[in-house]
Tab-separated table of C-alpha atoms in Angstrom:
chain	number	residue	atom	x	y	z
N	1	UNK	CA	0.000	0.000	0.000
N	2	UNK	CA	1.069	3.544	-1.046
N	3	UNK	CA	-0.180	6.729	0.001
N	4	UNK	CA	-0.644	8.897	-2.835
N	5	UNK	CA	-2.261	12.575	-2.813
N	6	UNK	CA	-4.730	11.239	-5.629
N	7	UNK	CA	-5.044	8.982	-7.794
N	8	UNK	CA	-6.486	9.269	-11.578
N	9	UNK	CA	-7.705	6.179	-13.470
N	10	UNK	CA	-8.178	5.965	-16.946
N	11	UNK	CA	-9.457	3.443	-19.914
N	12	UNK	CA	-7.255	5.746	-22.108
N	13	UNK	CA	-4.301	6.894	-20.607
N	14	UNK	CA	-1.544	8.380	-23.117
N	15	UNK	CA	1.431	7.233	-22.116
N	16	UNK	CA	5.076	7.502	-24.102
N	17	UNK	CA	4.736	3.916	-24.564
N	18	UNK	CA	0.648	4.305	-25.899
N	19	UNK	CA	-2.677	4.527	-24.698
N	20	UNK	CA	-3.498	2.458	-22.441
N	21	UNK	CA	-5.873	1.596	-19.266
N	22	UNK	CA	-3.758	3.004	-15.978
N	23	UNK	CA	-3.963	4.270	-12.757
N	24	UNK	CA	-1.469	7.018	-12.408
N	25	UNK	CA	-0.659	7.829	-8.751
N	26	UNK	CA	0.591	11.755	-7.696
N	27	UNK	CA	2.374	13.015	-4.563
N	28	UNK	CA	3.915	16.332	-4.225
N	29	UNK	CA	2.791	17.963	-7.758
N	30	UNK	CA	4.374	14.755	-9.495
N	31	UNK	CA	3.702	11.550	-10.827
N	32	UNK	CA	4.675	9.378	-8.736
N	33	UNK	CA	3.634	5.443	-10.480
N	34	UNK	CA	1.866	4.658	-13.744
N	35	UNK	CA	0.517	1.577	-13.142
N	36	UNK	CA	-2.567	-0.866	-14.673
N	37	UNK	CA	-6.047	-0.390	-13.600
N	38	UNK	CA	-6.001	-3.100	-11.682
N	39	UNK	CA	-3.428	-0.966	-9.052
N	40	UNK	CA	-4.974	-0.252	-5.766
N	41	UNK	CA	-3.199	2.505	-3.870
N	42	UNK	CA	-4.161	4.128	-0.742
N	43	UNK	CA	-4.644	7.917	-1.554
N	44	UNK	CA	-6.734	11.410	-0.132
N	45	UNK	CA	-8.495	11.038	-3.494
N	46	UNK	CA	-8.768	8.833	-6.548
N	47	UNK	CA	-10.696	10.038	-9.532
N	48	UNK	CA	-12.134	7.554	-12.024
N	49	UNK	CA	-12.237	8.940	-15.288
N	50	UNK	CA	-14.302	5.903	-16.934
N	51	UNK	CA	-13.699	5.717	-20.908
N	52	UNK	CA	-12.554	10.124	-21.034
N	53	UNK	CA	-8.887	9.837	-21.802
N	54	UNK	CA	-6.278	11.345	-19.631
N	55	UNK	CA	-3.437	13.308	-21.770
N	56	UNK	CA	-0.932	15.563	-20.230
N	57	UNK	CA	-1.443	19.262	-20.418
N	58	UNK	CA	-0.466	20.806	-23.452
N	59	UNK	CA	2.810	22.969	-23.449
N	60	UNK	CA	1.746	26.491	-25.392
N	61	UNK	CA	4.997	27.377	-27.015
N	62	UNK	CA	5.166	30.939	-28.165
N	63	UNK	CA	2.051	32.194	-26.914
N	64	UNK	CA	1.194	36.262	-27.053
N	65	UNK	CA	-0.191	37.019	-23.594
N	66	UNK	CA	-0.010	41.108	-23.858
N	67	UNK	CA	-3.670	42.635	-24.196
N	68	UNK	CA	-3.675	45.764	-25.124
N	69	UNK	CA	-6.101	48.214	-22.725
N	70	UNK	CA	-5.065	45.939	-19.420
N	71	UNK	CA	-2.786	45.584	-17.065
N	72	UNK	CA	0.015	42.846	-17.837
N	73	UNK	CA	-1.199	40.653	-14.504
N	74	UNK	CA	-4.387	40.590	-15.735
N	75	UNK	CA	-3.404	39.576	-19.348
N	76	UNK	CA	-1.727	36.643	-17.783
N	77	UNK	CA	-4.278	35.464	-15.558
N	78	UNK	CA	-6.819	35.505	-18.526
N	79	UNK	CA	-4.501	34.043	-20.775
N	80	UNK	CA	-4.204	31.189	-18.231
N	81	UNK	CA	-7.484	30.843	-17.703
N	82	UNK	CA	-8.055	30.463	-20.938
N	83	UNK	CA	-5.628	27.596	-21.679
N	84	UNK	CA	-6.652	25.985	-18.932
N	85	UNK	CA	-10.218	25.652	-20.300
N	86	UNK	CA	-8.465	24.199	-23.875
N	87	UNK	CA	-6.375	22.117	-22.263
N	88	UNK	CA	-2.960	23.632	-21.514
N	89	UNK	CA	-0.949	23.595	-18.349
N	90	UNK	CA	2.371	25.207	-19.986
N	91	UNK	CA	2.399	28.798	-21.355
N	92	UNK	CA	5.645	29.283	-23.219
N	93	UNK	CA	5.971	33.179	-23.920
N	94	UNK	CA	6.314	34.598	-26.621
N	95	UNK	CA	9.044	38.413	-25.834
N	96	UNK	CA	6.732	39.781	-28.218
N	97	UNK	CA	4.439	42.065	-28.341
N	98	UNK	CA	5.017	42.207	-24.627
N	99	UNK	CA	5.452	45.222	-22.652
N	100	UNK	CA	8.165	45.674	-22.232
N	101	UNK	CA	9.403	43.110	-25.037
N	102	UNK	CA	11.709	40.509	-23.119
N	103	UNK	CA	15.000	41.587	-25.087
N	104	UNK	CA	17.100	42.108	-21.721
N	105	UNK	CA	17.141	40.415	-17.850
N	106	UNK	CA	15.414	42.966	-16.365
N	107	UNK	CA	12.407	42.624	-19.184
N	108	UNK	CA	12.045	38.982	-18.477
N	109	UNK	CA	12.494	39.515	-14.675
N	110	UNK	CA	9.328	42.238	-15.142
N	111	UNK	CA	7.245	39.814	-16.940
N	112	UNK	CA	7.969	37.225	-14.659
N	113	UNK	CA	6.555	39.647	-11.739
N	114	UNK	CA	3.385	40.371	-13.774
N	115	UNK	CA	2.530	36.740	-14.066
N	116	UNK	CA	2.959	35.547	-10.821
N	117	UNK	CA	-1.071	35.219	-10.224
N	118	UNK	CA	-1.689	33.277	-13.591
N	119	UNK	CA	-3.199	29.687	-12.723
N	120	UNK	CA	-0.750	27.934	-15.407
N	121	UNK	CA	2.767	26.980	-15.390
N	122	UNK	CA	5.204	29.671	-17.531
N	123	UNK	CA	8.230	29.940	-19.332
N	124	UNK	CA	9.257	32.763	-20.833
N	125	UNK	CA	11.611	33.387	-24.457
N	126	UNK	CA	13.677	35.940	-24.953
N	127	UNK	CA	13.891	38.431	-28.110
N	128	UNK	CA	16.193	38.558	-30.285
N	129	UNK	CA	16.909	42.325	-32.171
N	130	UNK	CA	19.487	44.273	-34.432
N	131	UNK	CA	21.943	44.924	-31.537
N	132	UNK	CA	21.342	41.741	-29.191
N	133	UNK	CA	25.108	41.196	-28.221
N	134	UNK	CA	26.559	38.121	-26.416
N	135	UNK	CA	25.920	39.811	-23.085
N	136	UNK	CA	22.174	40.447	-23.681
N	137	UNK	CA	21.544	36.639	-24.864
N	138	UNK	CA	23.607	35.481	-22.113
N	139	UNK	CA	22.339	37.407	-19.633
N	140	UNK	CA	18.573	36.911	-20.776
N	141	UNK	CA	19.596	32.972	-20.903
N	142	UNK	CA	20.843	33.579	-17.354
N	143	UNK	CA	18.120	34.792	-16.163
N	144	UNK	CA	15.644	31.821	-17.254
N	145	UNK	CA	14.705	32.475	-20.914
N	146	UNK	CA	14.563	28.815	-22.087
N	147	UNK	CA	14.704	29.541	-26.012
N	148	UNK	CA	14.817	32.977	-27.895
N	149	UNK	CA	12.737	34.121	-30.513
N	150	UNK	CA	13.182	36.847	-33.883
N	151	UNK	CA	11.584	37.778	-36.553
N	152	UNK	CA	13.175	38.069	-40.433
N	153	UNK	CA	9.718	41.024	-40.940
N	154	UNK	CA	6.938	42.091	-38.851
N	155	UNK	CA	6.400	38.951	-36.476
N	156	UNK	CA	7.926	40.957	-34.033
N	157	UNK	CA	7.030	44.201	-32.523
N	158	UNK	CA	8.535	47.883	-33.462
N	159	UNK	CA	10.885	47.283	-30.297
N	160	UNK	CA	12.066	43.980	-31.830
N	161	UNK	CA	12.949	45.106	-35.473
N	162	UNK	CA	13.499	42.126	-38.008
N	163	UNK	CA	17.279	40.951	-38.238
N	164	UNK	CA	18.767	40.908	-41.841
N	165	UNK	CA	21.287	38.021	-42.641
N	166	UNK	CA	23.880	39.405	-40.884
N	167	UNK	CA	22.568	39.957	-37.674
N	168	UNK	CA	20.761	36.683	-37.992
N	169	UNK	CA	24.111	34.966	-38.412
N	170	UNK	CA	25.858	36.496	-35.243
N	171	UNK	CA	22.489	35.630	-33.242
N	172	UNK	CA	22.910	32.380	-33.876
N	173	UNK	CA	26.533	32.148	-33.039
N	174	UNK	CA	25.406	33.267	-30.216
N	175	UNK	CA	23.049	30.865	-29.210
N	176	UNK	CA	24.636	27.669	-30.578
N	177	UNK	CA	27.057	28.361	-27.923
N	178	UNK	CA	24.746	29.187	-24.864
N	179	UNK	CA	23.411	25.677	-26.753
N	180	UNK	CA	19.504	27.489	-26.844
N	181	UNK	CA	17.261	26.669	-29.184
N	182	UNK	CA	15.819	29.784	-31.554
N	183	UNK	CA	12.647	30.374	-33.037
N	184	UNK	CA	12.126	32.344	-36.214
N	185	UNK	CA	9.354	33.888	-37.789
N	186	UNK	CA	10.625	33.528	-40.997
N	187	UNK	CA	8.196	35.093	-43.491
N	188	UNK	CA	11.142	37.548	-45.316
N	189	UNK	CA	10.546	41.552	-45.221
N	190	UNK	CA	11.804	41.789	-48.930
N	191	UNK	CA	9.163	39.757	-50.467
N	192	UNK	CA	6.525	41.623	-48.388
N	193	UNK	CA	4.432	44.573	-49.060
N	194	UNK	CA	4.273	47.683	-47.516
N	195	UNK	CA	2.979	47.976	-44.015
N	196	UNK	CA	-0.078	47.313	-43.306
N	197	UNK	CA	-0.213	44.459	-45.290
N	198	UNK	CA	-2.827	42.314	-46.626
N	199	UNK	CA	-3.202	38.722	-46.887
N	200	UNK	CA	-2.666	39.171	-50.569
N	201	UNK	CA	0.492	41.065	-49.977
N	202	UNK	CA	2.000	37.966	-47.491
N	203	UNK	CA	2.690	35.144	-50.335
N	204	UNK	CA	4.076	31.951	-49.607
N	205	UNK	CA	6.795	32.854	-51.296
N	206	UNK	CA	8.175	35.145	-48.103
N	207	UNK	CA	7.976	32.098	-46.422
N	208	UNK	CA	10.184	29.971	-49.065
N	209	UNK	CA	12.768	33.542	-49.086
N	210	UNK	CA	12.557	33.700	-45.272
N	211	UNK	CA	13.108	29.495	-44.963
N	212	UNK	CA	16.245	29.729	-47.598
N	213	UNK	CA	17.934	32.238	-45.482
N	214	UNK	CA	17.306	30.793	-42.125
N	215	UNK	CA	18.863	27.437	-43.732
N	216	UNK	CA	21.481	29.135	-45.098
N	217	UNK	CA	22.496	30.562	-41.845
N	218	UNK	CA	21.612	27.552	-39.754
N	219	UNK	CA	23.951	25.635	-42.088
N	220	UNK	CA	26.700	27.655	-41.811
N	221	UNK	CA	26.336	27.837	-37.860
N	222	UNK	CA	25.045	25.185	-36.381
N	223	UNK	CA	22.022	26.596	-34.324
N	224	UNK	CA	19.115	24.282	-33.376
N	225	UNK	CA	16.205	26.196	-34.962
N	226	UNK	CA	11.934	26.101	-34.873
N	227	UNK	CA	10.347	27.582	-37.426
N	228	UNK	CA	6.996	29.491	-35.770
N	229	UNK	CA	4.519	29.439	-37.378
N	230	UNK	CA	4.989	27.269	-40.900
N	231	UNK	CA	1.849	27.465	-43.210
N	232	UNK	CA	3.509	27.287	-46.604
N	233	UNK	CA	2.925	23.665	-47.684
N	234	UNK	CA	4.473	24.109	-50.698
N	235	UNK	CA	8.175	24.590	-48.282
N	236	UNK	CA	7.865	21.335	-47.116
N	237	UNK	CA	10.005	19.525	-49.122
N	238	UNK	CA	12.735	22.342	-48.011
N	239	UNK	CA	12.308	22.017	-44.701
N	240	UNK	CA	12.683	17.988	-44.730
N	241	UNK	CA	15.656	18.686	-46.929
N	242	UNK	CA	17.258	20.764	-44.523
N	243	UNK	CA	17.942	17.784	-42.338
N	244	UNK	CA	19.114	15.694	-44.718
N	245	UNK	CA	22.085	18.209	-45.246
N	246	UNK	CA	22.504	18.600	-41.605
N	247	UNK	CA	20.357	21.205	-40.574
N	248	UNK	CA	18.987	21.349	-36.852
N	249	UNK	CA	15.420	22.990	-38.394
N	250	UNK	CA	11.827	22.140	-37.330
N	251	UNK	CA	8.881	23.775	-37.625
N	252	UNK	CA	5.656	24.655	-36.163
N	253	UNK	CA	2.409	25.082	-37.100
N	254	UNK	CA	-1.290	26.129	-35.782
N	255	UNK	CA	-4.431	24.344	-35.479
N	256	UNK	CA	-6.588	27.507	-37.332
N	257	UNK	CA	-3.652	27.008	-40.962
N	258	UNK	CA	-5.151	23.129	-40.084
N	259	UNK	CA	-8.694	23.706	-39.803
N	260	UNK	CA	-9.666	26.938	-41.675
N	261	UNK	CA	-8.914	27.600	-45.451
N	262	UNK	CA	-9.037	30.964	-46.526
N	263	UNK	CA	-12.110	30.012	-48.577
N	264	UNK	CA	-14.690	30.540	-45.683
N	265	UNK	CA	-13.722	33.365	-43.815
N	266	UNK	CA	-16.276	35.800	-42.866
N	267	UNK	CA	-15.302	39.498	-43.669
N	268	UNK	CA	-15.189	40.049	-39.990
N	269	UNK	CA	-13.492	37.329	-38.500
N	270	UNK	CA	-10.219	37.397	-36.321
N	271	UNK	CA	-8.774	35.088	-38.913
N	272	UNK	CA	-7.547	37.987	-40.880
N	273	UNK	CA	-5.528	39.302	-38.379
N	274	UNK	CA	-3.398	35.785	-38.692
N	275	UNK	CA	0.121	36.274	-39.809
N	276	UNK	CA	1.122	34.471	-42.167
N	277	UNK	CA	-2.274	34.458	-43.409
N	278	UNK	CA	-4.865	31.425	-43.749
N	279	UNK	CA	-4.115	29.973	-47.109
N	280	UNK	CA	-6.497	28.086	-49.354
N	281	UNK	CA	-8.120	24.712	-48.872
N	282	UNK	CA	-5.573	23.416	-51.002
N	283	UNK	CA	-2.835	24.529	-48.866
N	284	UNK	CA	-4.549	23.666	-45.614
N	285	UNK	CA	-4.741	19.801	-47.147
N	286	UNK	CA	-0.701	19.192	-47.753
N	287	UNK	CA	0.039	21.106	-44.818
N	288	UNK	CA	-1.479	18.091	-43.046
N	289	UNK	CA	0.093	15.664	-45.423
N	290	UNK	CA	3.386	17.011	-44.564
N	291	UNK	CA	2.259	17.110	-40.756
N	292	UNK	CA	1.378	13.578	-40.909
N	293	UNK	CA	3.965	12.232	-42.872
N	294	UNK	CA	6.348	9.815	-41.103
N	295	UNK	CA	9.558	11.799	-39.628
N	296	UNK	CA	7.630	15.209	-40.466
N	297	UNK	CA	9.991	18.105	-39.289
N	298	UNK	CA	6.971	19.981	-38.455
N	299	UNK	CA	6.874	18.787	-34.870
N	300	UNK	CA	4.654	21.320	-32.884
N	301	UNK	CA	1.163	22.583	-33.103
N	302	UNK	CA	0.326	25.490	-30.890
N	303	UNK	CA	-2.266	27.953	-30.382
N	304	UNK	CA	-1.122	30.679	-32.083
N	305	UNK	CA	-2.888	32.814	-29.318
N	306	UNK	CA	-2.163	36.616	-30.082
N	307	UNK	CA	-4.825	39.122	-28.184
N	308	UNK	CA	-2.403	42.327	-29.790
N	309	UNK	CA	-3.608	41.360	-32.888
N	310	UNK	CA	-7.318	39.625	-31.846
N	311	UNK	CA	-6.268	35.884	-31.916
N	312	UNK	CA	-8.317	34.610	-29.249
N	313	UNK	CA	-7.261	30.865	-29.869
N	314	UNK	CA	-6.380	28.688	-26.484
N	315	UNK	CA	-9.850	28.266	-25.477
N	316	UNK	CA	-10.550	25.786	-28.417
N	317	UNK	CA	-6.931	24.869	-30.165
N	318	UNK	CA	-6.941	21.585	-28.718
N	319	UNK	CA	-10.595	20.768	-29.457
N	320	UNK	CA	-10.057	22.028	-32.981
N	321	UNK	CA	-7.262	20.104	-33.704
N	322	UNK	CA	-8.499	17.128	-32.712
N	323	UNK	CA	-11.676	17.292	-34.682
N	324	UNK	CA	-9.508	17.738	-37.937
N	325	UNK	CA	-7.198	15.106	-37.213
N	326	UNK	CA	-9.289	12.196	-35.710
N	327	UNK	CA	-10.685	12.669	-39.984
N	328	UNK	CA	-7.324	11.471	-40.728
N	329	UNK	CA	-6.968	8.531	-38.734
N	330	UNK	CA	-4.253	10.597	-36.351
N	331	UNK	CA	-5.172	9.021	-32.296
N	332	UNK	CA	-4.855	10.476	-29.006
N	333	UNK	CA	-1.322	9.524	-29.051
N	334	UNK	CA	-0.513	11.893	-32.075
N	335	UNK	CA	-2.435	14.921	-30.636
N	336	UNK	CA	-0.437	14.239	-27.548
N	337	UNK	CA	3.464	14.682	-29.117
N	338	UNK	CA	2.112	17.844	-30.981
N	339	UNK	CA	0.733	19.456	-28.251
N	340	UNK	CA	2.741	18.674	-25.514
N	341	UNK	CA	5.842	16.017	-25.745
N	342	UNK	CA	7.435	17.651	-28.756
N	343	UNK	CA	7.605	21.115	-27.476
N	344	UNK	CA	8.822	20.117	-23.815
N	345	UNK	CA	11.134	17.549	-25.725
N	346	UNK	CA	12.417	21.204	-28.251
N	347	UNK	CA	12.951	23.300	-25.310
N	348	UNK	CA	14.114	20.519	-22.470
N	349	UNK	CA	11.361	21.060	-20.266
N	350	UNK	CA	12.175	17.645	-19.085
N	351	UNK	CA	9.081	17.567	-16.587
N	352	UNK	CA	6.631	18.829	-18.622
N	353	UNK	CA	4.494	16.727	-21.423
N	354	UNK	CA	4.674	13.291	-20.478
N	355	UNK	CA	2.424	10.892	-18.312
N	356	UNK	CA	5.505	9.367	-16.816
N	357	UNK	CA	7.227	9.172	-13.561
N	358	UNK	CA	8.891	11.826	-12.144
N	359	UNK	CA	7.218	13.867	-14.537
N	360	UNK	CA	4.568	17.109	-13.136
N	361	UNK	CA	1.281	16.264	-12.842
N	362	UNK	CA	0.076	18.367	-15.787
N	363	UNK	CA	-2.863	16.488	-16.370
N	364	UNK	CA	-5.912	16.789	-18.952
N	365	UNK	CA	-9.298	14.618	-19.518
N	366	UNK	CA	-10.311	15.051	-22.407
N	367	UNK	CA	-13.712	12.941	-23.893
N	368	UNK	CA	-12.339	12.556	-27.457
N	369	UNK	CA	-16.040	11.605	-28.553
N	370	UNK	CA	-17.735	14.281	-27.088
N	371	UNK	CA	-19.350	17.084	-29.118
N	372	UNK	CA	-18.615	20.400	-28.217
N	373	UNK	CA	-20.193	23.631	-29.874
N	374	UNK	CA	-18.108	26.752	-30.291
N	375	UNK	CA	-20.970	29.661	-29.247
N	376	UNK	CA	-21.489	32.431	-32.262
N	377	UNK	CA	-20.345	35.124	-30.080
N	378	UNK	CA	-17.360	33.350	-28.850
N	379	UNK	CA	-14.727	35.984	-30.313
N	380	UNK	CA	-12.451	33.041	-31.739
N	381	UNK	CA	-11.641	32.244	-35.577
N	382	UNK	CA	-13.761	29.035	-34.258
N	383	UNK	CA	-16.956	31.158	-33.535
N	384	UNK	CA	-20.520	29.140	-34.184
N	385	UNK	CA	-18.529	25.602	-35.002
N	386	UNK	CA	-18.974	22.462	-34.249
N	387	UNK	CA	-16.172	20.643	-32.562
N	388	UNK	CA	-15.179	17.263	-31.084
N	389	UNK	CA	-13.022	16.586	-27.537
N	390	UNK	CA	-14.279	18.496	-24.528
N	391	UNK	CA	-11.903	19.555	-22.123
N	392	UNK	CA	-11.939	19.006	-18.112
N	393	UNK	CA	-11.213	18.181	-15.512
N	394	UNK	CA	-7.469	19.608	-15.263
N	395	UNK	CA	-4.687	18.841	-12.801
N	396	UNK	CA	-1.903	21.727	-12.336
N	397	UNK	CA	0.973	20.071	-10.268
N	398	UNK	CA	-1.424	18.091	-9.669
N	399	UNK	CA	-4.207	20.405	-8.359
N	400	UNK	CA	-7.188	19.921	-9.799
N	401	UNK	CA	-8.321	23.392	-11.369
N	402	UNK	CA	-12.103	24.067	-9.788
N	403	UNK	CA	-13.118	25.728	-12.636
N	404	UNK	CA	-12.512	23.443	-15.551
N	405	UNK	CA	-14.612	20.253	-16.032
N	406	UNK	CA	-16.920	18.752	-17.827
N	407	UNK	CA	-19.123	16.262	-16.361
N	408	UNK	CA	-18.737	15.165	-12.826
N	409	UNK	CA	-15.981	12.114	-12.778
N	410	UNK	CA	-16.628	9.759	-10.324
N	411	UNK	CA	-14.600	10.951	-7.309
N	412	UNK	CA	-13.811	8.755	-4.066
N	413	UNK	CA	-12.608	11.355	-1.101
């Protein structure tokens, strides 16, 4: 007999080694024992979550937090109350457009004070600019920024201005040696319009420009680098080629460049603001061949959540994706490495999303059959849709979040 804190069974339990029926044991915030469902363990409280899967909490990587009209605390406790109704435990945020943007210590140190109330875990990446000298990167990397992010055009903010080949060169010197991962919005400047831009203006071939020149410079370096967000399908054979020449390059992509072609956008919905834009049906329907495709370098799918621009996309990323992807025969165990093990794996968040031992218990249910609907009003690009996988209850270090369920598990005190 063990005394656990709680215990959570599960028919579906997603596991690195599959799904399976389990009874995962937590003490302390962790997981202590995955075990099978016949385990019977002494604990405060044991859940029974019946035939609604159990997934760890999704790991947000990049995520805009900064609202524009409120305070920065309260942007983060919205922006984690939000995830944790979609399904994510891990915010991983994005330096821009932040205020201040995280390009120095003392930026990251005043973001980390403004989120100190926000109901998810946090990690925090620092910018990259013209100017960012070994100091800055060091001393950001010092200071807790577990990747750094830049921008090759307008990804950014004004006070992170897009790096030209030069400056994207040293940055990555840089960084291979502090061994830290960057992201790059890679969409080039030169093959872009004049500001502000329209989705017409933002062609996939910026994308193809901006992924030539991050190769080329990746090549030449050695930096481990994420491509945020890729929407281009018509790239993906150059990004899989890049690792065939040696090339430490992945990419990411969102579940709205999955789920909504450019075709049926209202006028007025957030989609627009999207950058890259949504691209046609056509697009959306490689980009998922090239997701699905065995040894895909397009490892993470993340919200793309962006209030600064009116991407209000946590609440229902998860949900979304799902819906799309359970069409293509991809299981719980797919959903799972986008959302959660692939980013921790990217940025070494070696705790973080896996249902394993020693891991945190960052813990989702999630009824993969259920229907959920998306109200009209909801101010989402998923407004008045119809979606499958409901969301709740949720475990932070393994907490269970009052707020977030769906229907009552059956719960032994």
């Amino acid at each position: 007999m063990t005394d656990f804190d709680s215990v959570i069974r599960s028919r579906r339990v997603v596991t690195p080694d599959g799904v399976v029926p389990a009874a995962v044991g937590v003490r302390d915030g962790r997981i202590e024992a995955v075990a099978g469902p016949e385990a019977r363990w002494s604990s405060r409280e044991e859940v029974d979550l019946g035939d609604t899967a159990l997934l760890p909490g999704a790991v947000d990587l990049g995520t805009g937090v900064y609202d524009p009209g409120r305070e920065s605390a309260d942007s983060y406790r919205e922006a984690g109350t939000a995830a944790l109704r979609g399904g994510v435990t891990t915010l991983v945020v994005s330096p821009a457009p932040a205020r201040p943007a995280v390009i120095c210590a003392d930026d990251l140190q005043a973001q980390r004070r403004a989120a100190a109330g926000a109901p998810v875990g946090l990690y925090f990446l620092g910018g990259v600019t013209p100017g960012s000298g070994p100091l800055d990167l060091a001393d950001l990397r010092a200071a807790g920024a577990v990747a750094f992010q830049c921008s090759l055009s307008d990804g950014g903010a004004p006070d992170m201005a897009a790096l030209d080949d030069s400056w994207l060169r040293k940055a990555m010197a840089e960084l291979a040696a502090l061994d830290a991962v960057l992201l790059v919005h890679a969409e080039d400047a030169r093959e872009l319009g004049a500001l502000p831009l329209t989705a017409e203006q933002r062609p996939p071939r910026a994308e193809r420009r901006g992924l030539e020149r991050v190769i080329s410079a990746a090549r030449s370096v050695g930096t481990r680098t994420h491509v945020v967000p890729f929407t281009a399908a018509e790239c993906a054979a150059l990004l899989s080629a890049a690792g065939s020449i040696g090339v430490g390059l992945s990419a990411q992509t969102c579940p709205h460049y999955l789920c909504l072609p450019s075709e049926v956008l209202e006028p007025g919905s957030p989609a627009h603001a999207c950058r890259p834009p949504l691209r046609s049906d056509a697009n959306r329907k490689a980009l998922w061949s090239a997701l699905l495709e065995p040894g895909s370098a397009i490892t993470t799918v993340s919200s793309g959540h962006l209030p600064a621009h009116g991407l209000l996309t946590l609440r229902w990323s998860l949900s979304a994706l799902w819906t799309a992807a359970r069409r293509r025969g991809a299981g719980l165990g797919r959903l799972s490495r986008w959302t959660a093990a692939a980013p921790a794996e990217l940025l070494g968040l070696a705790g973080k999303g896996r249902i394993a031992p020693g891991c945190d218990a960052d813990l989702v249910a999630f009824a993969p059959e259920r229907a959920v609907s998306v109200p009209r009003v909801d101010p989402s690009p998923y407004a008045g849709r119809d979606l499958v996988g409901e969301v709740g209850p949720v475990w932070v270090a393994g907490t269970r979040v009052p707020s977030v369920g769906s229907g009552p598990p059956h719960i032994q005190a």
